mmCIF file of C-alpha atoms in Angstrom:
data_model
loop_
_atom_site.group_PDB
_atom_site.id
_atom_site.type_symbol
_atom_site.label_atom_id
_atom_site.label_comp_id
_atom_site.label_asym_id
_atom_site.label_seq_id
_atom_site.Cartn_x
_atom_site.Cartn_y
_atom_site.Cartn_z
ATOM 1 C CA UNK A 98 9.825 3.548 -6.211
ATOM 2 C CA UNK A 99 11.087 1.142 -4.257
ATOM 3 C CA UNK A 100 11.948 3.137 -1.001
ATOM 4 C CA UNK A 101 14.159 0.154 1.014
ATOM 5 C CA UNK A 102 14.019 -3.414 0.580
ATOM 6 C CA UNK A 103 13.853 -5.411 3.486
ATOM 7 C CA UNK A 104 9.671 -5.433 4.471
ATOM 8 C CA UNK A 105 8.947 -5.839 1.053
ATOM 9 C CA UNK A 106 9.597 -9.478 1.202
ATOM 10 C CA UNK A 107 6.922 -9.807 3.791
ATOM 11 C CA UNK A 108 4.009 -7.563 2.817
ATOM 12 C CA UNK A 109 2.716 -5.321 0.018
ATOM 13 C CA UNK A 110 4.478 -7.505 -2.683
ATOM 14 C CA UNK A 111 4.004 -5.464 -5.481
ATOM 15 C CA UNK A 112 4.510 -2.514 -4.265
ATOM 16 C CA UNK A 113 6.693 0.505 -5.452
ATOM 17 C CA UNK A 114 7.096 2.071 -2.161
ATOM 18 C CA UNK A 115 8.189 -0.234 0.440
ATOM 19 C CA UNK A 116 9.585 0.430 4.256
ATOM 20 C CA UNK A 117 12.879 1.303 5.705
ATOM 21 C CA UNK A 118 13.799 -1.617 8.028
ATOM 22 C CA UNK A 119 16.866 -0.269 8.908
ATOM 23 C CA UNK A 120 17.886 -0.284 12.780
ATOM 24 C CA UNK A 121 19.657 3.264 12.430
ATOM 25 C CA UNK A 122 16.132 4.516 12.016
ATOM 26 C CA UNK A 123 13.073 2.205 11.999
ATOM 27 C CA UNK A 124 9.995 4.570 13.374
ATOM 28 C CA UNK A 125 8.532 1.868 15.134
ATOM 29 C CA UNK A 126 4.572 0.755 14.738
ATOM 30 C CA UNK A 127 1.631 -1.646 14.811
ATOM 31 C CA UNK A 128 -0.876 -1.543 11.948
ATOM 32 C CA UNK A 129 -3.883 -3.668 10.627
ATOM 33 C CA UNK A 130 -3.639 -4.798 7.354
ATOM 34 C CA UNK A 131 -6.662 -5.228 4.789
ATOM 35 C CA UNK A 132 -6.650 -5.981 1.090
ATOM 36 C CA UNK A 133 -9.843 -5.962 -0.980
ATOM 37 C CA UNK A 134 -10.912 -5.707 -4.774
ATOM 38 C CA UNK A 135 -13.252 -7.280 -7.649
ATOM 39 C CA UNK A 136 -10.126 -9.621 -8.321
ATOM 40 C CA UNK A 137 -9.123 -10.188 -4.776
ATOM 41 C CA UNK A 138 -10.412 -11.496 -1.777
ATOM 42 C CA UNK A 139 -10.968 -9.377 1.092
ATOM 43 C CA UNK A 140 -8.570 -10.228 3.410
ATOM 44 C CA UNK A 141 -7.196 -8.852 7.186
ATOM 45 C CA UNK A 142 -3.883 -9.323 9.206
ATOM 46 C CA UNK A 143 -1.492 -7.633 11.386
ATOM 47 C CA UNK A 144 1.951 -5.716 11.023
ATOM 48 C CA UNK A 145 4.389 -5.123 13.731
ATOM 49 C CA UNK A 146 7.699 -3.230 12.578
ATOM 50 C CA UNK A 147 10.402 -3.089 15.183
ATOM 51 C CA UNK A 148 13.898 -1.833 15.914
ATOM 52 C CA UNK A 149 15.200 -3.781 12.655
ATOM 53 C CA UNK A 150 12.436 -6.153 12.634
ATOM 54 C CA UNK A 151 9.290 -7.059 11.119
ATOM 55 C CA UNK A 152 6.402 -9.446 12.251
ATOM 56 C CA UNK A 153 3.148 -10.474 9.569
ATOM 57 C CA UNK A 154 0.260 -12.141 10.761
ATOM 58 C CA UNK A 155 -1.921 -12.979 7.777
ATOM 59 C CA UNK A 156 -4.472 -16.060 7.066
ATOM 60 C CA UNK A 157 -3.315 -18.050 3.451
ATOM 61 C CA UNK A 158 -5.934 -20.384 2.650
ATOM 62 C CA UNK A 159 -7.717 -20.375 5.942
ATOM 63 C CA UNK A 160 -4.764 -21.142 7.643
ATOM 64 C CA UNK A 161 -3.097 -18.853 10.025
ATOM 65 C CA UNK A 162 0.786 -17.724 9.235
ATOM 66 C CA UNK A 163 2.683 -15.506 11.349
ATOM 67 C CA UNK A 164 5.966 -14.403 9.430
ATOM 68 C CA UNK A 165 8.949 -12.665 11.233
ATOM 69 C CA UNK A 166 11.772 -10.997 9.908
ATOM 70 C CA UNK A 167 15.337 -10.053 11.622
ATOM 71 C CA UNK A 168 17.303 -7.917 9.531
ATOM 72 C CA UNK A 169 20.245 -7.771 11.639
ATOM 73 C CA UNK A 170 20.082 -11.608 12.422
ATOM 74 C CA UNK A 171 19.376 -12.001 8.728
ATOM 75 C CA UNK A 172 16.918 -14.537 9.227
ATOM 76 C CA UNK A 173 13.743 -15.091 8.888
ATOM 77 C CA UNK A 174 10.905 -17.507 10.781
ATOM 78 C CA UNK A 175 7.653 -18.696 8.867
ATOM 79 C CA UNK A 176 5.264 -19.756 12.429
ATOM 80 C CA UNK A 177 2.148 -21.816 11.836
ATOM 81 C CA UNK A 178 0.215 -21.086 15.666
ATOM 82 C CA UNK A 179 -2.075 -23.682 14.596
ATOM 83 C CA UNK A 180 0.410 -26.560 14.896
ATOM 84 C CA UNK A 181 3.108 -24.767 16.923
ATOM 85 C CA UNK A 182 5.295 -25.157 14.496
ATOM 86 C CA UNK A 183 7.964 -23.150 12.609
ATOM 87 C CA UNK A 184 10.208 -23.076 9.657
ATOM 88 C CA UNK A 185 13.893 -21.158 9.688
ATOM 89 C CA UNK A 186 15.292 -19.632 6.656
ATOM 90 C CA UNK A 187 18.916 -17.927 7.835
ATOM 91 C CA UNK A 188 21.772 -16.286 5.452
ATOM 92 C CA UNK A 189 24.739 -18.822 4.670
ATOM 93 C CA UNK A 190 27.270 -19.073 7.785
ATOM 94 C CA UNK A 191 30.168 -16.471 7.215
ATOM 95 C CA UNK A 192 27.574 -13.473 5.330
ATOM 96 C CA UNK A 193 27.954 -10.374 6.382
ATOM 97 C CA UNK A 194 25.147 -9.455 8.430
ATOM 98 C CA UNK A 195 25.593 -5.947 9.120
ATOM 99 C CA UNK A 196 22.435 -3.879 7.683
ATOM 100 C CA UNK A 197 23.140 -3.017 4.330
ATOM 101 C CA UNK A 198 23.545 1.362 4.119
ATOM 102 C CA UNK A 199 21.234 3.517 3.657
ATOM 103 C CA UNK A 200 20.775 3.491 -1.202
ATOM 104 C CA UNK A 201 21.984 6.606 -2.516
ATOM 105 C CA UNK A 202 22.052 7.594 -6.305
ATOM 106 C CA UNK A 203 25.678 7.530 -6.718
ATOM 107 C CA UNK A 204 25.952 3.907 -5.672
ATOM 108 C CA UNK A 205 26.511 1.864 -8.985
ATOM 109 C CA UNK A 206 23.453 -0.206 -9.327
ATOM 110 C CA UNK A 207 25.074 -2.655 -11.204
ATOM 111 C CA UNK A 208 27.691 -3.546 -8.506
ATOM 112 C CA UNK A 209 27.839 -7.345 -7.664
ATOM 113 C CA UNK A 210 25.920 -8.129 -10.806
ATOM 114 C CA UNK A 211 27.034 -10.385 -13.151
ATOM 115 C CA UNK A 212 27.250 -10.110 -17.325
ATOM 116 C CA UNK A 213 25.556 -5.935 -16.206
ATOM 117 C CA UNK A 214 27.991 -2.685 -16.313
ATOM 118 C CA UNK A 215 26.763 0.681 -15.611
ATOM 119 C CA UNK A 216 27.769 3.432 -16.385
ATOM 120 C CA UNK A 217 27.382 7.329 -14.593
ATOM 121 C CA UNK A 218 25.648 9.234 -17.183
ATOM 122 C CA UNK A 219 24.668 12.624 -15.168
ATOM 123 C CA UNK A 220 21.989 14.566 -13.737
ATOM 124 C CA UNK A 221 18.458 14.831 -14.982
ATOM 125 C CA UNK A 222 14.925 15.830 -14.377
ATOM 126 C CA UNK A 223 12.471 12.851 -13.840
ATOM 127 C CA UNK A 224 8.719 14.267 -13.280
ATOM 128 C CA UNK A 225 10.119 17.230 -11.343
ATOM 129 C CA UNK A 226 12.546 14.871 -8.969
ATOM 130 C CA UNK A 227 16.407 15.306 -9.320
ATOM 131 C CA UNK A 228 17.729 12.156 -10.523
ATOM 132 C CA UNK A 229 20.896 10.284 -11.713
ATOM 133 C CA UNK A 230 20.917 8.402 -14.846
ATOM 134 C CA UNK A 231 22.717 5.049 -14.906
ATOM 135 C CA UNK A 232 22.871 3.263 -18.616
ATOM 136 C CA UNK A 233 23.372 -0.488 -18.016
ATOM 137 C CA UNK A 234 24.825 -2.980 -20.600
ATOM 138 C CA UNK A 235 23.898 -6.342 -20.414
ATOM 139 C CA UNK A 236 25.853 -9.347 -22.139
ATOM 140 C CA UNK A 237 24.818 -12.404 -22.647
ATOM 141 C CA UNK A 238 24.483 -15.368 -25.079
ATOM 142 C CA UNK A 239 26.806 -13.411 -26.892
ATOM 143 C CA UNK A 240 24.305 -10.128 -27.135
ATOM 144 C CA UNK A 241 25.058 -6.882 -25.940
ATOM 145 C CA UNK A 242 21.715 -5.311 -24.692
ATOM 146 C CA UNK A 243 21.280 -1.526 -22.855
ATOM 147 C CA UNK A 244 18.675 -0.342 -21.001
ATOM 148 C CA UNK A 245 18.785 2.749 -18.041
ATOM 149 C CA UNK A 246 17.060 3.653 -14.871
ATOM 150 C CA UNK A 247 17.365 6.832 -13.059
ATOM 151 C CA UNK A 248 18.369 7.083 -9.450
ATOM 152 C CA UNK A 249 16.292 9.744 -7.388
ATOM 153 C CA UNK A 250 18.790 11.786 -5.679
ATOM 154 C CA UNK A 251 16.316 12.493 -1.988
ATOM 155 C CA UNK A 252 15.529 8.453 -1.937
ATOM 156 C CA UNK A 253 18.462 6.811 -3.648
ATOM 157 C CA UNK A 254 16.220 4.243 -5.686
ATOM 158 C CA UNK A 255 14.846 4.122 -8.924
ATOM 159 C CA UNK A 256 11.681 6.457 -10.165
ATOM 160 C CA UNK A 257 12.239 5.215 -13.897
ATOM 161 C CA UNK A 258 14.007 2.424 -16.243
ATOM 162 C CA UNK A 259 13.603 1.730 -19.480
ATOM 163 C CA UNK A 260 14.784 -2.085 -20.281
ATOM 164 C CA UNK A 261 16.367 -3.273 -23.347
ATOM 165 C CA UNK A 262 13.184 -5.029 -24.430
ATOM 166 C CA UNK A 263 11.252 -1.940 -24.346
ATOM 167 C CA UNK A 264 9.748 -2.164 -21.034
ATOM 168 C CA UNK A 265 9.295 1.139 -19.152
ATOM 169 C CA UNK A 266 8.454 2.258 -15.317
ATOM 170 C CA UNK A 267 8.152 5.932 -14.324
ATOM 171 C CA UNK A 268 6.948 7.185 -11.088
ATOM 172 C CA UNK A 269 5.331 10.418 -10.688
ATOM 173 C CA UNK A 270 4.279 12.278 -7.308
ATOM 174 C CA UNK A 271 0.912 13.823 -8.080
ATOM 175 C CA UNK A 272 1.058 15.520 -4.730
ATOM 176 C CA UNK A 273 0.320 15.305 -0.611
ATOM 177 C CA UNK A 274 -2.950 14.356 0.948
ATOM 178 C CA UNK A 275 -3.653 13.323 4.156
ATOM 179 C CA UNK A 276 -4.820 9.860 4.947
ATOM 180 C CA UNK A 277 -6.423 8.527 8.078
ATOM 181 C CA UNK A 278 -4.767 11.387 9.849
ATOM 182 C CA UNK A 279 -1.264 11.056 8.524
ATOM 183 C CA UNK A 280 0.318 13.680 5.788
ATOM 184 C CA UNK A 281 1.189 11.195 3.230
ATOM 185 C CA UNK A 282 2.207 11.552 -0.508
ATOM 186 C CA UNK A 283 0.676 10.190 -3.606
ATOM 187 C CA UNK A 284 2.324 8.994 -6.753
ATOM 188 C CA UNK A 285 1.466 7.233 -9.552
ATOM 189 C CA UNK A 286 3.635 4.662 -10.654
ATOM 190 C CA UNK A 287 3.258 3.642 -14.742
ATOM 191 C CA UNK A 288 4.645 0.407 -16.620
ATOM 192 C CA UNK A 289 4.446 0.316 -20.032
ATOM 193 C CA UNK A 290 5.048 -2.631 -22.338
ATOM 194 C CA UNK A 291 5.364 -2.784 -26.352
ATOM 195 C CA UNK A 292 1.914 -3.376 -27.821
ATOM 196 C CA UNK A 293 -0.084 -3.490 -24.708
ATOM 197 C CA UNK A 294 -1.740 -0.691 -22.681
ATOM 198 C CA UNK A 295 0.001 1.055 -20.056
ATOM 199 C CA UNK A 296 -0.844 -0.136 -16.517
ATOM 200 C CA UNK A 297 -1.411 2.475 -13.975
ATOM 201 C CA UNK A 298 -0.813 1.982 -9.827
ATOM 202 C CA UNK A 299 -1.247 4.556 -7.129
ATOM 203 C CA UNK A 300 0.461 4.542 -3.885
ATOM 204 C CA UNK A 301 0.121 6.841 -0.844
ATOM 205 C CA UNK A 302 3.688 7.259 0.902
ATOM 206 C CA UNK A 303 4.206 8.145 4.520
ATOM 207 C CA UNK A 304 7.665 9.800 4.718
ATOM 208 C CA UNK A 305 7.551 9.178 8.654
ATOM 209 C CA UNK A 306 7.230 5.397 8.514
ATOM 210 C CA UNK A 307 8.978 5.190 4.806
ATOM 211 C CA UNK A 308 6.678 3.213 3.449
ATOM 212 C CA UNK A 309 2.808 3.168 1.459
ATOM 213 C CA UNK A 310 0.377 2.638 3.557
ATOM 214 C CA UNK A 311 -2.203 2.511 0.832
ATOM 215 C CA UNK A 312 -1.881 1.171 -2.968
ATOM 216 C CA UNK A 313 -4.415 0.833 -5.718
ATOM 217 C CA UNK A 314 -3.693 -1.539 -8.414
ATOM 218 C CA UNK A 315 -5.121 -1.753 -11.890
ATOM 219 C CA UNK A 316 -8.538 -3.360 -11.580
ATOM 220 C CA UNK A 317 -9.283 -1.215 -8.223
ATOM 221 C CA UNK A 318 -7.621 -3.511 -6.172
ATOM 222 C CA UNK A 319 -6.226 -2.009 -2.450
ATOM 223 C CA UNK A 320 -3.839 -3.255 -0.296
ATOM 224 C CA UNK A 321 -3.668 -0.554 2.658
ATOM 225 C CA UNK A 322 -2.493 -0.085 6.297
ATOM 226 C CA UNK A 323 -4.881 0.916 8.777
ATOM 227 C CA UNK A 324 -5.502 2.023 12.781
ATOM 228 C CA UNK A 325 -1.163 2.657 12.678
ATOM 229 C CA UNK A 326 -0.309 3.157 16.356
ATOM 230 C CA UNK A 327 3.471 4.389 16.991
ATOM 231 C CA UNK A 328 5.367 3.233 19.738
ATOM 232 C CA UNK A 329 8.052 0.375 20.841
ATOM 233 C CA UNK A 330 7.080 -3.107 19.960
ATOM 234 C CA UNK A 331 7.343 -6.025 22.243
ATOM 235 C CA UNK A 332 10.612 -8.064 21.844
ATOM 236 C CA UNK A 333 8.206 -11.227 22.268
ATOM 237 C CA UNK A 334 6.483 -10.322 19.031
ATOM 238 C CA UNK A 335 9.746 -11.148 17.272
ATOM 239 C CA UNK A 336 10.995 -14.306 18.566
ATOM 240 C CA UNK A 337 9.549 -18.294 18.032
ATOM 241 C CA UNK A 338 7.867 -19.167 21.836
ATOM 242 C CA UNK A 339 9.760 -21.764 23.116
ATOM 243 C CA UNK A 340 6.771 -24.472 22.737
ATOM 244 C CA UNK A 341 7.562 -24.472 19.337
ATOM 245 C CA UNK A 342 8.670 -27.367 17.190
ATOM 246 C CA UNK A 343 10.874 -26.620 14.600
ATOM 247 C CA UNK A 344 10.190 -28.590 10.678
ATOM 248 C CA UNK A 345 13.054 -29.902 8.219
ATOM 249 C CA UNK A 346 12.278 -28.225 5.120
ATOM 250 C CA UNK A 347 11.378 -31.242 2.248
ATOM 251 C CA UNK A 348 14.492 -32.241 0.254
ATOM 252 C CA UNK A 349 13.809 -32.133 -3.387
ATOM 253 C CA UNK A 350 12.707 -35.105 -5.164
ATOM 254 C CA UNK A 351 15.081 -37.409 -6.961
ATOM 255 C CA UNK A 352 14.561 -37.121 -11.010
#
């Protein structure tokens, strides 16, 4: 269940719930990071989540990489400390850069899609959640295809699809627990594809901070948030320091 979008980008890649970045109502924190498992290295870093904005500081082969991310800028700044250097990826002069609302069920999720429709189907139960079906057509190469994911009504974002290839994702909430202090919940988040075994993830949500602070992949792999400390973030953690050099990115090479 992809709860938001924006912090996604930036941390707990495959993750089903992800963090509400929006200004309106960002509950503001610090938190370490740690990821560990047999088919992972262990690995530590640093979140800082803002009024709108997000800072990672994680080590990607040895090397230290600060990322920072300003939704209402709409830009984001990749900082290597080691070199004093930084790259700048910004949104296209003339975007809108007002943060996008807050999803909702009854938004078509097909809107500025191209060759997908969708089309309102109704209400329906989805592992106890209220929900809003959505039955999408795809066209292309001349083929109609049609799949359908279901909207949860609370969180406006999907808690199951079923693709026209087969492919399946539900999302189930197995129920609260409390974790490192916090009252958090835990669901369990299944994808199934034709003629291989289901695979199973876990995730432990905080509804305060809108996002999972703990997830368990197949294979016992973790990625979790730890020691989270509320309260206003610096404005210095979110900018490049001025001693700071910023790089070209390469062109692409000629073929």
């Amino acid at each position: 269940m992809k709860i938001q979008r924006t912090v996604q980008i930036l941390i707990l890649a495959g993750a089903a719930l992800t963090l509400t970045a929006q200004a309106a109502d960002t509950v503001q924190f610090s938190a370490d990071i740690t990821t560990s498992g047999p088919d992972v290295p262990a690995a530590t870093g640093k979140m800082f989540i803002g009024d709108g904005r997000v800072r990672i500081e994680m080590k990607q082969d040895g090397r230290e990489v600060v990322r920072i991310h300003d939704q209402q800028r709409r830009v984001e700044w990749i900082l290597f400390p080691a070199d004093k250097r930084y790259l700048e990826n910004a949104a296209p002069a003339g975007e809108n850069t007002a943060p996008p609302p807050p999803p909702s069920a009854e938004d078509n999720p097909c809107a500025g899609l191209q060759d997908v429709t969708c089309q309102r189907i109704g209400a329906e139960q989805v592992g106890g959640r209220d929900a809003i079906k959505w039955e999408m057509t795809v066209t292309r190469d001349g083929k109609t295809l049609t799949g359908a994911q279901w909207l949860d009504v609370q969180r406006g974002l999907p808690v199951k699809y079923v693709m026209p290839n087969g492919q399946t994702m539900e999302l189930t909430m197995l129920g609260t627990e409390t974790l490192n202090g916090r009252d958090v919940e835990k669901w369990e988040m299944v994808v199934t594809v034709p003629e291989q075994a289901p695979l199973r993830t876990l995730q432990w949500y905080d509804p305060q901070l809108k996002l999972a602070v703990r997830e368990q992949f197949p294979g016992d792999n973790v990625q979790a948030l730890e020691h989270i400390q509320l309260g206003a973030q610096p404005d210095d953690l979110f900018r490049v320091p001025a001693e700071y050099t910023r790089m070209e990115p390469t062109p692409p090479t000629a073929k």
